[in-house]
CSV table of C-alpha atoms in Angstrom, one decimal:
chain,number,residue,atom,x,y,z
A,216,MET,CA,75.9,98.6,343.2
A,217,VAL,CA,75.4,94.9,343.4
A,218,MET,CA,72.3,93.8,345.3
A,219,ILE,CA,72.8,90.8,347.5
A,220,GLY,CA,69.1,89.8,347.2
A,221,ALA,CA,69.4,89.7,343.4
A,222,LEU,CA,72.4,87.4,343.6
A,223,SER,CA,70.6,85.1,346.0
A,224,LYS,CA,67.6,85.0,343.7
A,225,ASP,CA,69.8,84.2,340.7
A,226,GLY,CA,71.5,81.4,342.6
A,227,ASP,CA,68.1,79.9,343.6
A,228,SER,CA,66.9,80.2,340.0
A,229,ARG,CA,69.9,78.3,338.8
A,230,LYS,CA,69.4,75.6,341.4
A,231,ILE,CA,65.8,75.2,340.4
A,232,SER,CA,66.7,75.1,336.7
A,233,GLN,CA,69.3,72.5,337.3
A,234,LYS,CA,66.8,70.4,339.4
A,235,ILE,CA,64.2,70.6,336.6
A,236,GLU,CA,66.8,69.6,334.0
A,237,LYS,CA,67.8,66.6,336.1
A,238,GLN,CA,64.1,65.6,336.5
A,239,ILE,CA,63.6,65.9,332.7
A,240,GLU,CA,66.7,63.8,332.0
A,241,ALA,CA,65.5,61.2,334.5
A,242,GLN,CA,62.1,61.1,332.9
A,243,GLN,CA,63.6,60.8,329.4
A,244,LYS,CA,65.7,57.8,330.6
A,245,LYS,CA,62.6,56.3,332.1
A,246,ASN,CA,60.7,56.8,328.9
A,247,SER,CA,63.5,55.4,326.8
A,248,LYS,CA,62.3,51.8,326.7
A,249,THR,CA,64.3,48.8,325.8
A,250,TYR,CA,62.5,46.9,323.1
A,251,LYS,CA,63.4,43.2,322.5
A,252,ILE,CA,63.3,41.6,319.1
A,253,LEU,CA,64.0,37.9,318.3
A,254,LEU,CA,65.1,37.2,314.7
A,255,LEU,CA,64.1,33.6,314.1
A,256,GLY,CA,63.7,31.2,311.3
A,257,ALA,CA,64.9,27.8,310.0
A,258,SER,CA,68.4,27.2,308.8
A,259,ASP,CA,69.3,29.0,305.5
A,260,SER,CA,66.3,31.3,305.7
A,261,GLY,CA,68.5,34.4,305.4
A,262,LYS,CA,68.2,35.5,309.0
A,263,SER,CA,71.9,36.4,309.4
A,264,THR,CA,71.8,38.4,306.1
A,265,ILE,CA,68.9,40.4,307.5
A,266,SER,CA,70.9,40.9,310.7
A,267,LYS,CA,73.8,42.2,308.7
A,268,GLN,CA,71.6,44.6,306.8
A,269,ILE,CA,70.1,45.9,310.0
A,270,LYS,CA,73.6,46.4,311.4
A,271,ILE,CA,74.5,48.4,308.2
A,272,LEU,CA,71.3,50.5,308.3
A,273,ASN,CA,71.1,51.2,312.0
A,274,THR,CA,74.6,51.3,313.3
A,275,ASN,CA,78.0,52.3,311.9
A,276,GLY,CA,78.1,49.1,309.8
A,277,PHE,CA,81.2,46.9,309.8
A,278,SER,CA,84.7,48.0,311.0
A,279,GLN,CA,87.7,47.3,308.8
A,280,GLU,CA,88.6,44.5,311.2
A,281,GLU,CA,85.2,43.0,310.9
A,282,ILE,CA,85.3,43.2,307.1
A,283,MET,CA,88.6,41.4,306.9
A,284,SER,CA,87.3,38.7,309.3
A,285,PHE,CA,84.9,37.6,306.5
A,286,ILE,CA,87.8,36.6,304.1
A,287,PRO,CA,88.1,33.0,305.4
A,288,VAL,CA,84.3,32.6,305.5
A,289,ILE,CA,83.9,33.8,301.9
A,290,ARG,CA,86.8,31.7,300.6
A,291,ARG,CA,85.4,28.7,302.4
A,292,ASN,CA,82.0,29.3,300.7
A,293,LEU,CA,83.7,29.5,297.4
A,294,LEU,CA,85.8,26.4,298.0
A,295,ASP,CA,82.9,24.2,299.2
A,296,SER,CA,80.8,25.3,296.3
A,297,ALA,CA,83.5,24.6,293.7
A,298,LYS,CA,84.0,21.2,295.4
A,299,MET,CA,80.3,20.4,295.0
A,300,LEU,CA,80.2,21.7,291.4
A,301,ILE,CA,83.0,19.3,290.4
A,302,LYS,CA,81.2,16.5,292.1
A,303,PHE,CA,78.0,17.2,290.1
A,304,VAL,CA,80.0,17.3,286.9
A,305,GLY,CA,81.6,14.0,287.6
A,306,ASN,CA,78.3,12.3,288.7
A,307,GLU,CA,76.6,13.4,285.5
A,308,ASP,CA,79.6,12.7,283.2
A,309,VAL,CA,79.3,16.2,281.8
A,310,PRO,CA,81.6,16.3,278.7
A,311,LEU,CA,84.5,18.7,279.1
A,312,ASP,CA,87.2,20.0,276.8
A,313,PRO,CA,90.9,19.6,277.7
A,314,LEU,CA,91.0,23.1,279.1
A,315,ASN,CA,88.2,22.5,281.6
A,316,ILE,CA,89.5,19.1,282.5
A,317,HIS,CA,92.7,21.0,283.5
A,318,ASN,CA,90.6,23.6,285.4
A,319,CYS,CA,88.9,20.7,287.4
A,320,GLU,CA,92.4,19.4,288.3
A,321,ILE,CA,93.5,22.8,289.5
A,322,ILE,CA,90.5,23.1,291.8
A,323,GLU,CA,91.0,19.5,293.1
A,324,ARG,CA,94.6,20.3,293.9
A,325,PHE,CA,93.6,23.2,296.1
A,326,ILE,CA,90.6,21.6,297.9
A,327,PRO,CA,92.7,19.9,300.6
A,328,ASN,CA,94.3,23.2,301.7
A,329,PRO,CA,91.9,26.2,301.7
A,330,GLY,CA,94.7,28.3,303.2
A,331,GLU,CA,96.2,28.5,299.7
A,332,LEU,CA,93.1,30.2,298.3
A,333,VAL,CA,95.1,33.2,297.3
A,334,SER,CA,96.0,32.0,293.9
A,335,THR,CA,94.6,33.9,290.9
A,336,MET,CA,95.1,30.8,288.9
A,337,PHE,CA,92.7,28.9,291.2
A,338,GLY,CA,90.1,31.7,290.9
A,339,LYS,CA,90.4,31.8,287.2
A,340,ALA,CA,89.9,28.1,287.0
A,341,ILE,CA,86.6,28.4,288.9
A,342,PHE,CA,85.4,31.3,286.8
A,343,ASP,CA,86.3,29.7,283.5
A,344,LEU,CA,84.5,26.5,284.6
A,345,TRP,CA,81.5,28.5,285.6
A,346,THR,CA,81.2,30.1,282.2
A,347,VAL,CA,80.6,26.8,280.4
A,348,SER,CA,76.8,26.5,279.7
A,349,ASN,CA,76.7,22.7,280.3
A,350,ILE,CA,78.3,23.1,283.7
A,351,ARG,CA,75.8,25.9,284.6
A,352,ARG,CA,72.9,23.7,283.6
A,353,CYS,CA,74.4,20.9,285.7
A,354,MET,CA,74.6,23.2,288.7
A,355,TYR,CA,71.0,24.4,288.3
A,356,ARG,CA,69.8,20.7,288.3
A,357,ASN,CA,71.6,20.3,291.6
A,358,ASP,CA,71.2,23.7,293.2
A,359,SER,CA,69.3,22.4,296.2
A,360,LEU,CA,72.7,21.0,297.4
A,361,LEU,CA,74.5,24.3,297.1
A,362,ILE,CA,74.4,27.4,299.1
A,363,ASP,CA,72.2,30.0,297.4
A,364,SER,CA,75.1,32.4,296.8
A,365,ALA,CA,77.2,29.9,294.9
A,366,PRO,CA,76.6,31.5,291.5
A,367,TYR,CA,77.5,34.9,293.0
A,368,PHE,CA,80.8,33.6,294.4
A,369,PHE,CA,81.7,31.8,291.1
A,370,GLN,CA,81.3,35.0,289.3
A,371,ARG,CA,83.5,36.8,291.8
A,372,ALA,CA,86.1,33.9,292.1
A,373,THR,CA,89.0,35.8,290.5
A,374,ALA,CA,88.7,38.7,292.9
A,375,ILE,CA,88.1,36.5,295.9
A,376,CYS,CA,91.3,34.5,295.2
A,377,SER,CA,93.5,37.5,294.7
A,378,PRO,CA,96.2,38.0,297.4
A,379,ASP,CA,95.1,41.6,298.1
A,380,TYR,CA,91.4,40.7,298.3
A,381,VAL,CA,89.2,42.9,300.5
A,382,PRO,CA,85.5,41.8,300.8
A,383,SER,CA,82.9,44.2,299.5
A,384,ILE,CA,79.6,44.7,301.4
A,385,ASP,CA,77.9,42.6,298.8
A,386,ASP,CA,80.4,39.8,299.4
A,387,ILE,CA,79.7,40.0,303.1
A,388,LEU,CA,75.9,40.0,302.6
A,389,HIS,CA,76.2,36.9,300.3
A,390,SER,CA,78.5,35.0,302.7
A,391,ARG,CA,77.1,32.0,304.5
A,392,ASN,CA,78.2,31.0,308.0
A,393,SER,CA,75.8,29.0,310.2
A,394,THR,CA,74.6,30.9,313.2
A,395,MET,CA,75.7,29.0,316.3
A,396,GLY,CA,74.3,30.3,319.5
A,397,ILE,CA,72.9,33.8,319.8
A,398,SER,CA,74.3,37.1,318.6
A,399,GLU,CA,73.0,40.6,319.5
A,400,ILE,CA,72.7,44.0,317.8
A,401,SER,CA,71.8,47.1,319.8
A,402,PHE,CA,70.6,50.3,318.3
A,403,SER,CA,68.2,53.2,318.9
A,404,LEU,CA,64.9,53.7,317.1
A,405,ASP,CA,63.3,57.0,318.1
A,406,HIS,CA,62.7,56.7,321.9
A,407,LEU,CA,63.3,53.0,321.9
A,408,GLN,CA,66.5,51.2,322.7
A,409,ILE,CA,66.4,48.1,320.5
A,410,ARG,CA,68.1,44.8,321.4
A,411,MET,CA,67.8,42.3,318.5
A,412,PHE,CA,68.9,38.7,318.9
A,413,ASP,CA,69.8,36.5,315.9
A,414,VAL,CA,69.2,33.0,317.1
A,415,GLY,CA,70.7,29.8,315.4
A,416,GLY,CA,68.2,28.3,313.0
A,417,GLN,CA,69.5,24.7,313.0
A,418,ARG,CA,67.4,22.2,315.0
A,419,THR,CA,70.3,21.7,317.5
A,420,GLU,CA,70.3,25.4,318.2
A,421,ARG,CA,66.6,25.8,318.9
A,422,ARG,CA,66.7,24.6,322.5
A,423,LYS,CA,68.7,27.7,323.3
A,424,TRP,CA,65.8,30.0,322.3
A,425,ILE,CA,64.2,29.4,325.7
A,426,TYR,CA,66.8,31.8,327.3
A,427,CYS,CA,65.6,34.6,325.0
A,428,PHE,CA,61.9,34.2,325.6
A,429,GLU,CA,61.3,36.6,328.5
A,430,ASN,CA,59.7,40.0,327.6
A,431,VAL,CA,60.0,39.7,323.9
A,432,ASN,CA,58.2,42.6,322.2
A,433,SER,CA,58.5,41.5,318.5
A,434,ILE,CA,59.5,38.5,316.5
A,435,ILE,CA,60.9,38.8,313.0
A,436,PHE,CA,60.5,35.3,311.4
A,437,CYS,CA,62.4,34.6,308.2
A,438,VAL,CA,61.3,32.1,305.5
A,439,SER,CA,63.2,31.2,302.4
A,440,LEU,CA,60.7,31.1,299.5
A,441,ASN,CA,63.4,29.5,297.5
A,442,ASP,CA,63.2,26.4,299.7
A,443,PHE,CA,59.9,25.0,298.3
A,444,ASP,CA,61.8,22.3,296.4
A,445,LYS,CA,64.5,21.6,299.0
A,446,LYS,CA,64.9,18.9,301.6
A,447,LEU,CA,66.4,19.0,305.1
A,448,PHE,CA,69.7,17.3,305.7
A,449,GLU,CA,69.7,17.6,309.5
A,450,ARG,CA,69.8,14.4,311.4
A,451,ASN,CA,66.5,12.6,312.1
A,452,VAL,CA,64.5,14.7,309.7
A,453,ALA,CA,66.3,14.0,306.4
A,454,ASN,CA,64.1,14.5,303.3
A,455,ARG,CA,61.5,16.6,305.0
A,456,ASN,CA,60.5,19.6,302.8
A,457,ARG,CA,62.3,22.8,304.0
A,458,LEU,CA,59.3,25.1,303.4
A,459,LEU,CA,57.0,22.7,305.4
A,460,GLU,CA,59.6,22.7,308.2
A,461,SER,CA,59.4,26.5,308.3
A,462,VAL,CA,55.6,26.4,308.6
A,463,ALA,CA,55.9,23.9,311.5
A,464,LEU,CA,58.5,26.0,313.2
A,465,PHE,CA,56.4,29.2,312.7
A,466,ASP,CA,53.4,27.4,314.1
A,467,SER,CA,55.2,26.3,317.3
A,468,ILE,CA,56.5,29.9,317.9
A,469,ILE,CA,53.4,32.0,317.3
A,470,ASN,CA,51.2,29.7,319.4
A,471,SER,CA,53.7,29.6,322.3
A,472,GLN,CA,52.7,31.0,325.6
A,473,TRP,CA,55.8,33.1,325.5
A,474,PHE,CA,54.7,35.2,322.6
A,475,VAL,CA,51.0,35.9,323.3
A,476,GLU,CA,51.7,39.6,323.5
A,477,SER,CA,54.4,39.8,320.9
A,478,SER,CA,54.0,41.4,317.4
A,479,ILE,CA,54.8,39.0,314.6
A,480,ILE,CA,56.7,40.2,311.5
A,481,LEU,CA,57.0,37.7,308.7
A,482,PHE,CA,59.7,38.0,306.1
A,483,LEU,CA,59.1,35.9,302.9
A,484,ASN,CA,62.7,36.1,301.9
A,485,LYS,CA,64.9,35.2,298.9
A,486,PHE,CA,62.2,36.4,296.5
A,487,ASP,CA,64.8,37.1,293.8
A,488,LEU,CA,65.9,33.4,293.7
A,489,PHE,CA,62.4,32.2,294.1
A,490,ARG,CA,61.2,34.1,291.1
A,491,LYS,CA,64.1,32.7,288.9
A,492,LYS,CA,63.5,29.2,290.2
A,493,LEU,CA,59.9,29.2,289.2
A,494,GLU,CA,60.9,29.6,285.6
A,495,HIS,CA,62.4,26.1,285.5
A,496,VAL,CA,61.0,24.3,288.5
A,497,PRO,CA,57.2,23.6,288.6
A,498,PHE,CA,55.8,24.5,292.0
A,499,THR,CA,53.1,21.8,291.8
A,500,ASP,CA,55.8,19.1,291.6
A,501,HIS,CA,56.4,19.8,295.3
A,502,PHE,CA,52.9,21.2,296.3
A,503,PRO,CA,50.3,19.4,294.2
A,504,GLN,CA,47.6,20.9,296.4
A,505,PHE,CA,48.2,24.3,294.8
A,506,SER,CA,45.4,24.8,292.2
A,507,GLY,CA,45.9,28.5,291.3
A,508,LYS,CA,47.4,30.1,288.3
A,509,ASN,CA,51.1,29.1,287.9
A,510,ASN,CA,52.6,32.6,288.4
A,511,VAL,CA,54.8,34.2,291.0
A,512,LYS,CA,52.0,36.4,292.5
A,513,ASN,CA,49.6,33.5,293.1
A,514,ILE,CA,52.2,31.1,294.3
A,515,THR,CA,53.5,33.7,296.8
A,516,LYS,CA,49.9,34.3,298.1
A,517,PHE,CA,49.6,30.5,298.5
A,518,ILE,CA,52.8,30.3,300.5
A,519,LEU,CA,51.7,33.3,302.7
A,520,TRP,CA,48.4,31.5,303.4
A,521,MET,CA,50.3,28.5,304.6
A,522,PHE,CA,51.7,30.7,307.4
A,523,VAL,CA,48.8,32.9,308.3
A,524,ASN,CA,45.8,30.7,307.9
A,525,PRO,CA,43.7,30.1,311.1
A,526,SER,CA,44.9,26.5,311.5
A,527,VAL,CA,48.4,27.8,312.0
A,528,ASN,CA,47.7,31.2,313.5
A,529,ARG,CA,45.6,29.9,316.4
A,530,GLN,CA,46.4,32.8,318.7
A,531,ARG,CA,45.0,35.2,316.1
A,532,HIS,CA,48.0,37.4,316.0
A,533,ASN,CA,48.2,40.3,313.7
A,534,ILE,CA,50.9,39.1,311.4
A,535,TYR,CA,52.8,41.7,309.3
A,536,PRO,CA,54.2,40.1,306.2
A,537,HIS,CA,56.9,41.5,303.9
A,538,ILE,CA,58.4,40.1,300.7
A,539,THR,CA,62.2,40.5,301.0
A,540,THR,CA,65.4,40.0,299.2
A,541,ALA,CA,67.9,40.1,302.0
A,542,VAL,CA,71.0,40.7,299.9
A,543,ASP,CA,69.4,43.8,298.4
A,544,THR,CA,70.1,46.8,300.7
A,545,SER,CA,67.6,49.1,299.0
A,546,ASN,CA,64.8,46.5,299.4
A,547,ILE,CA,65.6,45.9,303.1
A,548,LYS,CA,65.8,49.7,303.7
A,549,VAL,CA,62.2,50.1,302.4
A,550,VAL,CA,61.0,47.0,304.3
A,551,PHE,CA,62.7,48.1,307.6
A,552,ALA,CA,61.0,51.5,307.3
A,553,ALA,CA,57.7,49.7,307.4
A,554,VAL,CA,58.9,47.4,310.2
A,555,LYS,CA,59.9,50.5,312.2
A,556,GLU,CA,56.3,51.8,312.1
A,557,THR,CA,55.1,48.4,313.3
A,558,ILE,CA,57.5,48.4,316.2
A,559,LEU,CA,56.7,52.0,317.2
A,560,GLN,CA,52.9,51.3,317.0
A,561,HIS,CA,53.3,48.1,319.1
A,562,SER,CA,55.4,49.9,321.7
A,563,LEU,CA,52.7,52.6,322.0
A,564,LYS,CA,50.0,50.0,322.2
A,565,GLU,CA,51.9,48.3,325.1
A,566,VAL,CA,51.6,51.5,327.2
A,567,GLY,CA,48.0,52.1,326.2
A,568,MET,CA,48.7,55.0,323.8
A,569,PHE,CA,47.6,53.4,320.5
């Protein structure tokens, strides 16, 4: 026999259970907070490479369509770098044998029409030229005028110029394309919904930052350590030291009224290139005020102090520095694990739980 009262009680229980589940779901949605991060830094600081790494580590990475969209960017990077290399060789009258004179002619023939960059002969000409020690030395004497990834692309020239070329993840990470405007990556981090904005680093783009300033929880600021000997080429500020430009920009950001409550994460980036450069470029030639021992550790500490000293950090922020090599996924994976803890602690602090 079926008891009507029991059925009624079972129905009521189900309704109560469903109501509780809806309340729990609503509370979870309420607790799932949107956390806003700005990825900032001067031009060529490696911001966009960091952004690519975060996309790889926290989302599904790049689709096949996105991967193929990097082909013209990478070939343009290679073409422009080869063009500059030939210019350096000509300016310095670097002696060339007949084979490499011919290689220069091949490159010059292709320069007016990058759409033809599918010739293995063109790629081989670049690669062969790059293997000549005198030409390499010439490039290193002029490397401040080249993109940092030029040697990488010269080494990969034959593959990049092949008709069936498909970019590798390393190719994509090394590619350089100026960030114009603002791009966004969204992903989840425990209970947080992260919205990270990569903002153009060129001076002409900085006026757009104002639109991102409301309710920013964290700033990731990227600095290129490799820029200590480089000059700006942007209009009205030509010949200003790039590292000093980054310090001035960092100063203006962390002391802004917009970021009083924001956590500040500082990436001292391009450490791999910086360490190599110090082997042949004296740091004191560009920063004579440095009086410590001339080694990577002490110079890195000096540069860090340029950013965190009280005359710059007037708001007395807790600044969380990390030494990074943006093209190294294993390095960024470790660094971002630490950044994750900073973000989670800051989010708890904001609601009075830390």
